[in-house]
Amino acid sequence: MSTENTLEYKTTKADFEGKQEYTITVYAENRIGLLNRIAIIFSKRKINIESLNTSPSEIDGIHRFNIVIQESYEVVRKLARQIEKQIEVLKVYFNTNDEIIWQELALYKVSTDEIAERVTVERLLRQYGASAVVIRKDYTVFAVTGHREETDALVKALEPYELIEFVRSARVAIIKDSAGFHEKLKEFEAVEPGEELVENEFLDKGQKIFTM
Amino acid sequence: METAQETIQQTGAKAETSKTFKGTGSQVLLNGLIEEGVTTIFGYPGGAIMPIYDALYDYADKLEHILVRHEQGGIHAAQGFARASGEVGVVFATSGPGATNLVTGLADAQIDSTPLVCITGQVFAHLLGTDAFQETDVINITTPVTKWNYQVTDAKEIQEVLAKAFYIAKSGRPGPVLIDITKNAQIQVEEFPEYIKCNHIRSYLPKPKVRIEYIEQAAELINSAKKPFILFGQGVILGKAEQEFKAFVEKTGIPAAWTIMGEGAIPTSHPLNVGMLGMHGNYGPNVLTNECDVLIAIGMRFDDRVTGRLDKYAKQAKVVHLDIDPAEIDKNVKADVGVWGDCKETLPLLTNLVNENKHEDWLAKFKEYNQQEIDQVITPELYPTGDEMTMGEVLRNINEICGGDAVIVTDVGQHQMVACRYAKFNNTRSNITSGGLGTMGFGLPAAIGAKYGAPDKTVIAIIGDGGFQMTPQELGTIMQFGAAVKILILNNRFLGMVRQWQQLFHDKRYSFVNITSPDFVALAKSYYIEAAKVDERANLKAALETMINHEGSYLLEVMVGRENNVFPMVPQGMGVSEIRLK
Ligand SMILES: Cc1cc2nc3c(=O)[nH]c(=O)nc-3n(C[C@H](O)[C@H](O)[C@H](O)COP(=O)(O)OP(=O)(O)OC[C@H]3O[C@@H](n4cnc5c(N)ncnc54)[C@H](O)[C@@H]3O)c2cc1C
Ligand SMILES: Cc1ncc(C[n+]2csc(CCOP(=O)(O)OP(=O)(O)O)c2C)c(N)n1
Ligand SMILES: [Mg+2]
């Protein structure tokens, strides 16, 4: 479980019910088994994880998970609290796509002969911002970094030209409105939680309560 | 390590002042348990935990080990111990089947927030993943049913992990923790540092510092309420906040109703205690949930057995929810004011800000409904006129004999609901029942543990004929270790709770609920436990008195009506105000 702003999940969306894509960012201790603990929070509720990435974070020893799901705000909020409740999780954020900068990396293996013979392919590649990672006699590997639509579009475009292998990475995302975790970590390390640590969304509801 | 030890031995003075310890991982584990104040362990040995049991042999003067008859019995006993005493329950089990036998108890403790530390043996670290003899992936099997778990493969980790385990199990919202220790770590010899208890984990905030703003908002709502209603749950007991809760209730004069997990947090006889919530709860509390203007939920999680259909639940009311677990606030019922914090801290702050009040007219409404329930349900149940005995009259007799001072441990079924509805409690931690998981077979072993947790109390296990047959092997534990548990079997010759549903909702198609029983009296006697059976009202009270006054354990089987039902009842899928009296 975490401290500061724990329950405060800023959202600009008036839409609480409808499903949309959310990227959940989890800061956690780097511990064996934690991935399973987090994954079963989703599977217990029969929620499909569309993309999952684990990586180091800006802080040594602290891991960062990016999890992408299609759900409503209410569901995501509850999931976030369940994740944050896990002992080794420090903090959970969740964001809609307009609140993050995100990328996925895709690799495409195509026959070099096809490429050589058919110039159109090369033009296609330029159009999709691909770069050649490996060029061999038998095959060539291209890479594209971008949003799902972009990486998908190249798959479509390459299909007629013998796409031998295709793979896409999980999403990695940076939160636009985040100052990183360095300062936060100090608060977590303090034995007594500070005053500011426990602001939460309930407080923000003040007006709603008394005008209702 | 060897050399370090030698150095210490050479400079004798240093060895005396130093609190380091040279020994095995098993020994340092047991030392750690003693440091944590553990006196009682429930367990069962086996290959992968043998080094720990070998070490235990030398600790008999400091650690009492109760040899149960099945690991499920061990963990339920530890749960009963924890619930009765407020301390952490400790369980030992071996790898493989020993560990998997804990799973039901872990799930039960997880959903009912019971603090446990379970130690399981595991195969040698170098054999992990080889399908070694009695190897099971205990960590992954138990992940969804533990608050935290950890596999130790190096003895040097033991002290820190044990300290964390106790801290996690009992702080914040309590829960079960499991430590899996590979055999090599149990036998590994090291020079261990002094044991240090854990009081901080950077990624874990057991409770927040309370923000006064929540308290102010809550107080404002409560002070302006005309028909406020308090719902309290186990959180009051887990937070050891019974006094703080009583002060709050008495100052505000607000009627208060309990979940079965919160029962006894204030005495049954308290004038503001208006009874039980939920599916088989009292009439007034259920109906008036949908009439109150401010609902103040304290340490309860709006379980569906309490709320019935959520879209028909307290829609007219503003909701104030005091809970230590932020994941509970707004989970089932949206809170207008969520007071996140330990109620031991939030309640006194709130009591400070609320006005002294009396809600006599409102309280009188509860009394009116209660009178209807007395006439239509309670009196016929407690003072039946037919030949057959009712479960309710058995409870009435227990109340008359024990006066509300006994610890009542129940199993799961109709007898559980009747016990919760009718047993009187003067003291907290006296109603021990499997609430969230509803585990049949919980009653007997949990009562054994409760007796160790509350040795000066009369402990009565109230169990159905079905549930008793799930864990009867624990009679052997009673036989060997002498826990003076009073076992009361309410025999209706049915899986009664399921039969009731089949009668009411499945056209009386009694599908496999007709359960036969052994001669329970003979069974008890075969374990050298005194026992008797009553099938006539005339002998009931005397038989109960004999059981309760008997020194040592005793089993009494009472034959009750076969097809009695528990009412009132909120049928599944209905709103709480649609509660039926018959
Ligand atoms: C056959 C059957 C029938 C049942 N029928 C009923 C029924 O009619 N009525 C009924 O009430 N129950 C019934 N139950 C039990 C029900 O399933 C739940 O177990 C029960 O309602 C939960 O009660 P609770 O919310 O008080 O306790 P818990 O589930 O233990 O929840 C405790 C809450 O308190 C919080 N908390 C913990 N510590 C603190 C603290 N220090 N400060 C503040 N908050 C804290 C926790 O976070 C949690 O939200 C039945 C069970 C069975 C098996
Ligand atoms: C381990 C387990 N299996 C099944 C159930 C479902 N169940 C709930 S109550 C009940 C009947 C209990 O019968 P009995 O113990 O005789 O008690 P009674 O209801 O008759 O008082 C059953 C089967 C359960 N709660 N736990
Ligand atoms: Mg029965």
Short mmCIF file of N, CA and C in Angstrom, two decimals, chain B residues 62-185:
data_model
loop_
_atom_site.label_atom_id
_atom_site.label_comp_id
_atom_site.label_asym_id
_atom_site.label_seq_id
_atom_site.Cartn_x
_atom_site.Cartn_y
_atom_site.Cartn_z
N LYS B 62 9.48 -23.18 26.60
CA LYS B 62 9.13 -21.81 26.18
C LYS B 62 8.00 -21.78 25.15
N LEU B 63 7.91 -22.82 24.36
CA LEU B 63 6.91 -22.83 23.30
C LEU B 63 6.04 -24.07 23.46
N GLU B 64 4.74 -23.84 23.63
CA GLU B 64 3.84 -24.98 23.72
C GLU B 64 3.39 -25.33 22.30
N HIS B 65 3.63 -26.56 21.91
CA HIS B 65 3.22 -26.99 20.58
C HIS B 65 2.04 -27.93 20.70
N ILE B 66 0.96 -27.60 20.02
CA ILE B 66 -0.23 -28.45 20.04
C ILE B 66 -0.23 -29.27 18.75
N LEU B 67 -0.14 -30.57 18.92
CA LEU B 67 -0.14 -31.45 17.76
C LEU B 67 -1.59 -31.69 17.34
N VAL B 68 -1.98 -31.06 16.23
CA VAL B 68 -3.34 -31.24 15.75
C VAL B 68 -3.44 -32.54 14.98
N ARG B 69 -4.60 -32.81 14.39
CA ARG B 69 -4.76 -34.07 13.68
C ARG B 69 -4.79 -33.88 12.17
N HIS B 70 -4.80 -32.63 11.75
CA HIS B 70 -4.86 -32.32 10.32
C HIS B 70 -4.46 -30.85 10.25
N GLU B 71 -3.69 -30.48 9.23
CA GLU B 71 -3.21 -29.09 9.16
C GLU B 71 -4.36 -28.09 9.07
N GLN B 72 -5.47 -28.50 8.44
CA GLN B 72 -6.62 -27.57 8.42
C GLN B 72 -7.09 -27.29 9.84
N GLY B 73 -7.08 -28.35 10.65
CA GLY B 73 -7.42 -28.16 12.06
C GLY B 73 -6.43 -27.23 12.73
N GLY B 74 -5.16 -27.36 12.37
CA GLY B 74 -4.13 -26.51 12.95
C GLY B 74 -4.36 -25.05 12.64
N ILE B 75 -4.66 -24.76 11.40
CA ILE B 75 -4.81 -23.34 11.05
C ILE B 75 -6.12 -22.77 11.60
N HIS B 76 -7.19 -23.56 11.62
CA HIS B 76 -8.42 -23.04 12.23
C HIS B 76 -8.21 -22.82 13.73
N ALA B 77 -7.43 -23.70 14.35
CA ALA B 77 -7.15 -23.51 15.78
C ALA B 77 -6.39 -22.20 15.99
N ALA B 78 -5.41 -21.95 15.11
CA ALA B 78 -4.65 -20.70 15.22
C ALA B 78 -5.57 -19.50 15.01
N GLN B 79 -6.54 -19.66 14.11
CA GLN B 79 -7.51 -18.57 13.90
C GLN B 79 -8.34 -18.33 15.16
N GLY B 80 -8.80 -19.42 15.76
CA GLY B 80 -9.59 -19.30 16.99
C GLY B 80 -8.77 -18.64 18.08
N PHE B 81 -7.50 -19.03 18.16
CA PHE B 81 -6.59 -18.44 19.14
C PHE B 81 -6.47 -16.94 18.91
N ALA B 82 -6.24 -16.57 17.65
CA ALA B 82 -6.04 -15.15 17.33
C ALA B 82 -7.31 -14.34 17.61
N ARG B 83 -8.44 -14.91 17.24
CA ARG B 83 -9.69 -14.16 17.41
C ARG B 83 -10.04 -13.99 18.89
N ALA B 84 -9.75 -15.02 19.71
CA ALA B 84 -10.10 -14.93 21.13
C ALA B 84 -9.12 -14.04 21.88
N SER B 85 -7.85 -14.05 21.47
CA SER B 85 -6.82 -13.38 22.26
C SER B 85 -6.41 -12.01 21.73
N GLY B 86 -6.64 -11.78 20.45
CA GLY B 86 -6.13 -10.54 19.84
C GLY B 86 -4.66 -10.62 19.50
N GLU B 87 -4.06 -11.80 19.64
CA GLU B 87 -2.66 -11.99 19.29
C GLU B 87 -2.56 -12.69 17.92
N VAL B 88 -1.32 -12.83 17.44
CA VAL B 88 -1.10 -13.52 16.17
C VAL B 88 -1.11 -15.03 16.41
N GLY B 89 -1.83 -15.77 15.60
CA GLY B 89 -1.83 -17.22 15.67
C GLY B 89 -0.68 -17.79 14.85
N VAL B 90 -0.06 -18.86 15.34
CA VAL B 90 1.11 -19.41 14.65
C VAL B 90 0.88 -20.88 14.30
N VAL B 91 1.24 -21.23 13.08
CA VAL B 91 1.00 -22.59 12.56
C VAL B 91 2.29 -23.13 11.93
N PHE B 92 2.58 -24.39 12.17
CA PHE B 92 3.67 -25.08 11.48
C PHE B 92 3.07 -26.19 10.61
N ALA B 93 3.60 -26.34 9.41
CA ALA B 93 3.19 -27.48 8.58
C ALA B 93 4.34 -27.86 7.66
N THR B 94 4.31 -29.08 7.21
CA THR B 94 5.37 -29.53 6.32
C THR B 94 5.04 -29.14 4.87
N SER B 95 5.92 -29.49 3.97
CA SER B 95 5.74 -29.11 2.57
C SER B 95 4.61 -29.94 1.94
N GLY B 96 4.37 -29.72 0.67
CA GLY B 96 3.43 -30.55 -0.10
C GLY B 96 2.05 -30.61 0.55
N PRO B 97 1.60 -31.81 0.92
CA PRO B 97 0.24 -31.95 1.44
C PRO B 97 0.03 -31.18 2.74
N GLY B 98 1.06 -31.07 3.53
CA GLY B 98 0.93 -30.30 4.77
C GLY B 98 0.57 -28.87 4.46
N ALA B 99 1.27 -28.31 3.51
CA ALA B 99 1.05 -26.91 3.14
C ALA B 99 -0.29 -26.74 2.43
N THR B 100 -0.63 -27.66 1.52
CA THR B 100 -1.91 -27.48 0.81
C THR B 100 -3.09 -27.63 1.77
N ASN B 101 -2.93 -28.41 2.82
CA ASN B 101 -4.01 -28.52 3.81
C ASN B 101 -4.27 -27.20 4.54
N LEU B 102 -3.37 -26.26 4.42
CA LEU B 102 -3.58 -24.96 5.07
C LEU B 102 -4.46 -24.03 4.26
N VAL B 103 -4.65 -24.36 2.99
CA VAL B 103 -5.20 -23.35 2.07
C VAL B 103 -6.59 -22.85 2.49
N THR B 104 -7.47 -23.77 2.90
CA THR B 104 -8.81 -23.34 3.32
C THR B 104 -8.74 -22.36 4.49
N GLY B 105 -7.87 -22.68 5.43
CA GLY B 105 -7.73 -21.80 6.59
C GLY B 105 -7.13 -20.45 6.22
N LEU B 106 -6.21 -20.46 5.28
CA LEU B 106 -5.64 -19.19 4.82
C LEU B 106 -6.71 -18.32 4.16
N ALA B 107 -7.51 -18.96 3.32
CA ALA B 107 -8.57 -18.22 2.64
C ALA B 107 -9.55 -17.65 3.66
N ASP B 108 -9.84 -18.45 4.67
CA ASP B 108 -10.76 -18.02 5.72
C ASP B 108 -10.16 -16.84 6.49
N ALA B 109 -8.89 -16.96 6.85
CA ALA B 109 -8.24 -15.90 7.62
C ALA B 109 -8.07 -14.64 6.79
N GLN B 110 -7.85 -14.82 5.50
CA GLN B 110 -7.67 -13.66 4.63
C GLN B 110 -8.97 -12.86 4.54
N ILE B 111 -10.08 -13.55 4.31
CA ILE B 111 -11.32 -12.80 4.12
C ILE B 111 -11.85 -12.26 5.45
N ASP B 112 -11.51 -12.94 6.55
CA ASP B 112 -11.94 -12.45 7.87
C ASP B 112 -10.85 -11.66 8.59
N SER B 113 -9.80 -11.29 7.89
CA SER B 113 -8.75 -10.42 8.46
C SER B 113 -8.18 -10.95 9.78
N THR B 114 -7.83 -12.21 9.82
CA THR B 114 -7.29 -12.80 11.04
C THR B 114 -5.77 -12.86 10.97
N PRO B 115 -5.07 -12.31 11.97
CA PRO B 115 -3.60 -12.30 11.92
C PRO B 115 -3.00 -13.68 12.20
N LEU B 116 -2.27 -14.21 11.23
CA LEU B 116 -1.62 -15.50 11.39
C LEU B 116 -0.22 -15.43 10.81
N VAL B 117 0.68 -16.20 11.39
CA VAL B 117 1.97 -16.46 10.74
C VAL B 117 2.08 -17.96 10.58
N CYS B 118 2.13 -18.42 9.34
CA CYS B 118 2.24 -19.85 9.05
C CYS B 118 3.65 -20.13 8.55
N ILE B 119 4.27 -21.15 9.12
CA ILE B 119 5.60 -21.54 8.68
C ILE B 119 5.47 -22.90 8.00
N THR B 120 5.86 -22.97 6.73
CA THR B 120 5.85 -24.27 6.06
C THR B 120 7.27 -24.67 5.70
N GLY B 121 7.55 -25.95 5.84
CA GLY B 121 8.83 -26.47 5.38
C GLY B 121 8.78 -26.62 3.87
N GLN B 122 9.95 -26.58 3.25
CA GLN B 122 10.00 -26.75 1.79
C GLN B 122 11.24 -27.62 1.48
N VAL B 123 11.23 -28.22 0.33
CA VAL B 123 12.35 -29.07 -0.07
C VAL B 123 13.64 -28.22 -0.15
N PHE B 124 14.78 -28.88 -0.20
CA PHE B 124 16.05 -28.17 -0.32
C PHE B 124 16.01 -27.19 -1.50
N ALA B 125 16.65 -26.07 -1.34
CA ALA B 125 16.60 -25.03 -2.39
C ALA B 125 17.10 -25.58 -3.73
N HIS B 126 18.11 -26.44 -3.69
CA HIS B 126 18.64 -26.91 -4.97
C HIS B 126 17.68 -27.88 -5.67
N LEU B 127 16.66 -28.32 -4.95
CA LEU B 127 15.67 -29.21 -5.58
C LEU B 127 14.42 -28.47 -6.08
N LEU B 128 14.32 -27.19 -5.78
CA LEU B 128 13.13 -26.43 -6.20
C LEU B 128 12.94 -26.55 -7.70
N GLY B 129 11.73 -26.87 -8.10
CA GLY B 129 11.45 -26.96 -9.52
C GLY B 129 11.77 -28.30 -10.14
N THR B 130 12.16 -29.28 -9.32
CA THR B 130 12.50 -30.60 -9.88
C THR B 130 11.41 -31.63 -9.62
N ASP B 131 10.25 -31.18 -9.12
CA ASP B 131 9.21 -32.12 -8.67
C ASP B 131 9.77 -33.08 -7.64
N ALA B 132 10.50 -32.53 -6.72
CA ALA B 132 11.07 -33.33 -5.65
C ALA B 132 9.97 -33.91 -4.78
N PHE B 133 10.31 -34.86 -3.95
CA PHE B 133 9.32 -35.48 -3.08
C PHE B 133 8.65 -34.41 -2.20
N GLN B 134 7.35 -34.37 -2.23
CA GLN B 134 6.54 -33.41 -1.47
C GLN B 134 6.88 -31.96 -1.78
N GLU B 135 7.27 -31.72 -3.00
CA GLU B 135 7.44 -30.32 -3.41
C GLU B 135 6.12 -29.81 -3.97
N THR B 136 5.67 -28.68 -3.48
CA THR B 136 4.51 -27.98 -4.06
C THR B 136 4.88 -26.52 -4.14
N ASP B 137 4.34 -25.85 -5.13
CA ASP B 137 4.61 -24.42 -5.28
C ASP B 137 3.71 -23.66 -4.30
N VAL B 138 4.09 -23.72 -3.04
CA VAL B 138 3.25 -23.17 -1.98
C VAL B 138 3.09 -21.67 -2.11
N ILE B 139 4.15 -21.01 -2.51
CA ILE B 139 4.06 -19.55 -2.62
C ILE B 139 2.98 -19.16 -3.64
N ASN B 140 3.01 -19.81 -4.79
CA ASN B 140 2.01 -19.43 -5.79
C ASN B 140 0.61 -19.90 -5.44
N ILE B 141 0.52 -21.07 -4.81
CA ILE B 141 -0.82 -21.54 -4.41
C ILE B 141 -1.42 -20.59 -3.39
N THR B 142 -0.60 -20.05 -2.52
CA THR B 142 -1.16 -19.27 -1.41
C THR B 142 -1.17 -17.76 -1.67
N THR B 143 -0.65 -17.35 -2.79
CA THR B 143 -0.60 -15.89 -3.04
C THR B 143 -1.97 -15.21 -2.95
N PRO B 144 -3.02 -15.75 -3.57
CA PRO B 144 -4.29 -15.02 -3.47
C PRO B 144 -4.92 -15.07 -2.09
N VAL B 145 -4.45 -15.91 -1.22
CA VAL B 145 -5.10 -16.06 0.09
C VAL B 145 -4.18 -15.68 1.25
N THR B 146 -3.15 -14.91 0.95
CA THR B 146 -2.31 -14.39 2.03
C THR B 146 -2.17 -12.88 1.87
N LYS B 147 -1.98 -12.22 3.00
CA LYS B 147 -1.69 -10.79 2.95
C LYS B 147 -0.28 -10.60 2.40
N TRP B 148 0.59 -11.55 2.73
CA TRP B 148 1.97 -11.53 2.25
C TRP B 148 2.53 -12.93 2.39
N ASN B 149 3.41 -13.33 1.48
CA ASN B 149 4.11 -14.60 1.67
C ASN B 149 5.53 -14.47 1.14
N TYR B 150 6.38 -15.37 1.58
CA TYR B 150 7.79 -15.25 1.21
C TYR B 150 8.46 -16.60 1.34
N GLN B 151 9.33 -16.90 0.39
CA GLN B 151 10.10 -18.15 0.48
C GLN B 151 11.53 -17.83 0.91
N VAL B 152 11.94 -18.44 2.00
CA VAL B 152 13.30 -18.26 2.52
C VAL B 152 14.15 -19.42 2.02
N THR B 153 15.29 -19.09 1.39
CA THR B 153 16.20 -20.15 0.94
C THR B 153 17.56 -20.05 1.62
N ASP B 154 17.73 -19.01 2.42
CA ASP B 154 19.01 -18.78 3.10
C ASP B 154 18.71 -18.38 4.54
N ALA B 155 19.32 -19.07 5.49
CA ALA B 155 19.00 -18.82 6.90
C ALA B 155 19.21 -17.37 7.30
N LYS B 156 20.11 -16.71 6.61
CA LYS B 156 20.39 -15.31 6.98
C LYS B 156 19.16 -14.40 6.78
N GLU B 157 18.20 -14.88 6.01
CA GLU B 157 16.99 -14.07 5.79
C GLU B 157 15.95 -14.24 6.91
N ILE B 158 16.10 -15.30 7.68
CA ILE B 158 14.98 -15.72 8.55
C ILE B 158 14.53 -14.62 9.51
N GLN B 159 15.50 -14.01 10.19
CA GLN B 159 15.09 -13.04 11.22
C GLN B 159 14.32 -11.87 10.62
N GLU B 160 14.86 -11.33 9.54
CA GLU B 160 14.21 -10.16 8.96
C GLU B 160 12.82 -10.52 8.42
N VAL B 161 12.74 -11.69 7.80
CA VAL B 161 11.46 -12.09 7.21
C VAL B 161 10.43 -12.39 8.30
N LEU B 162 10.87 -13.01 9.38
CA LEU B 162 9.94 -13.30 10.47
C LEU B 162 9.43 -12.00 11.10
N ALA B 163 10.34 -11.07 11.30
CA ALA B 163 9.95 -9.79 11.90
C ALA B 163 8.94 -9.08 11.00
N LYS B 164 9.20 -9.11 9.70
CA LYS B 164 8.26 -8.50 8.75
C LYS B 164 6.91 -9.22 8.81
N ALA B 165 6.98 -10.54 8.89
CA ALA B 165 5.75 -11.33 8.88
C ALA B 165 4.84 -10.94 10.04
N PHE B 166 5.41 -10.82 11.23
CA PHE B 166 4.57 -10.46 12.38
C PHE B 166 4.03 -9.05 12.23
N TYR B 167 4.88 -8.17 11.76
CA TYR B 167 4.45 -6.78 11.59
C TYR B 167 3.29 -6.70 10.58
N ILE B 168 3.44 -7.40 9.47
CA ILE B 168 2.41 -7.35 8.43
C ILE B 168 1.12 -8.03 8.92
N ALA B 169 1.28 -9.18 9.59
CA ALA B 169 0.08 -9.93 10.02
C ALA B 169 -0.79 -9.10 10.94
N LYS B 170 -0.18 -8.36 11.84
CA LYS B 170 -1.03 -7.73 12.87
C LYS B 170 -1.26 -6.24 12.67
N SER B 171 -0.54 -5.59 11.79
CA SER B 171 -0.73 -4.15 11.64
C SER B 171 -1.77 -3.85 10.56
N GLY B 172 -2.24 -2.62 10.55
CA GLY B 172 -3.21 -2.21 9.55
C GLY B 172 -4.42 -3.10 9.58
N ARG B 173 -4.89 -3.50 8.40
CA ARG B 173 -5.95 -4.51 8.36
C ARG B 173 -5.24 -5.86 8.48
N PRO B 174 -5.45 -6.59 9.57
CA PRO B 174 -4.66 -7.80 9.78
C PRO B 174 -4.94 -8.87 8.72
N GLY B 175 -4.10 -9.89 8.71
CA GLY B 175 -4.31 -10.98 7.76
C GLY B 175 -3.25 -12.05 7.92
N PRO B 176 -3.41 -13.14 7.17
CA PRO B 176 -2.48 -14.25 7.28
C PRO B 176 -1.23 -14.06 6.42
N VAL B 177 -0.11 -14.48 6.97
CA VAL B 177 1.17 -14.41 6.28
C VAL B 177 1.76 -15.81 6.28
N LEU B 178 2.40 -16.18 5.19
CA LEU B 178 3.02 -17.50 5.13
C LEU B 178 4.50 -17.38 4.78
N ILE B 179 5.33 -18.09 5.55
CA ILE B 179 6.76 -18.15 5.24
C ILE B 179 7.11 -19.59 4.91
N ASP B 180 7.65 -19.80 3.73
CA ASP B 180 8.04 -21.13 3.26
C ASP B 180 9.56 -21.22 3.41
N ILE B 181 10.06 -22.18 4.16
CA ILE B 181 11.50 -22.20 4.45
C ILE B 181 12.10 -23.51 3.91
N THR B 182 13.02 -23.38 2.99
CA THR B 182 13.63 -24.59 2.42
C THR B 182 14.48 -25.28 3.49
N LYS B 183 14.62 -26.58 3.31
CA LYS B 183 15.24 -27.38 4.35
C LYS B 183 16.69 -26.98 4.60
N ASN B 184 17.38 -26.61 3.53
CA ASN B 184 18.78 -26.21 3.73
C ASN B 184 18.89 -25.00 4.64
N ALA B 185 17.95 -24.07 4.52
CA ALA B 185 17.99 -22.88 5.38
C ALA B 185 17.70 -23.25 6.83
#
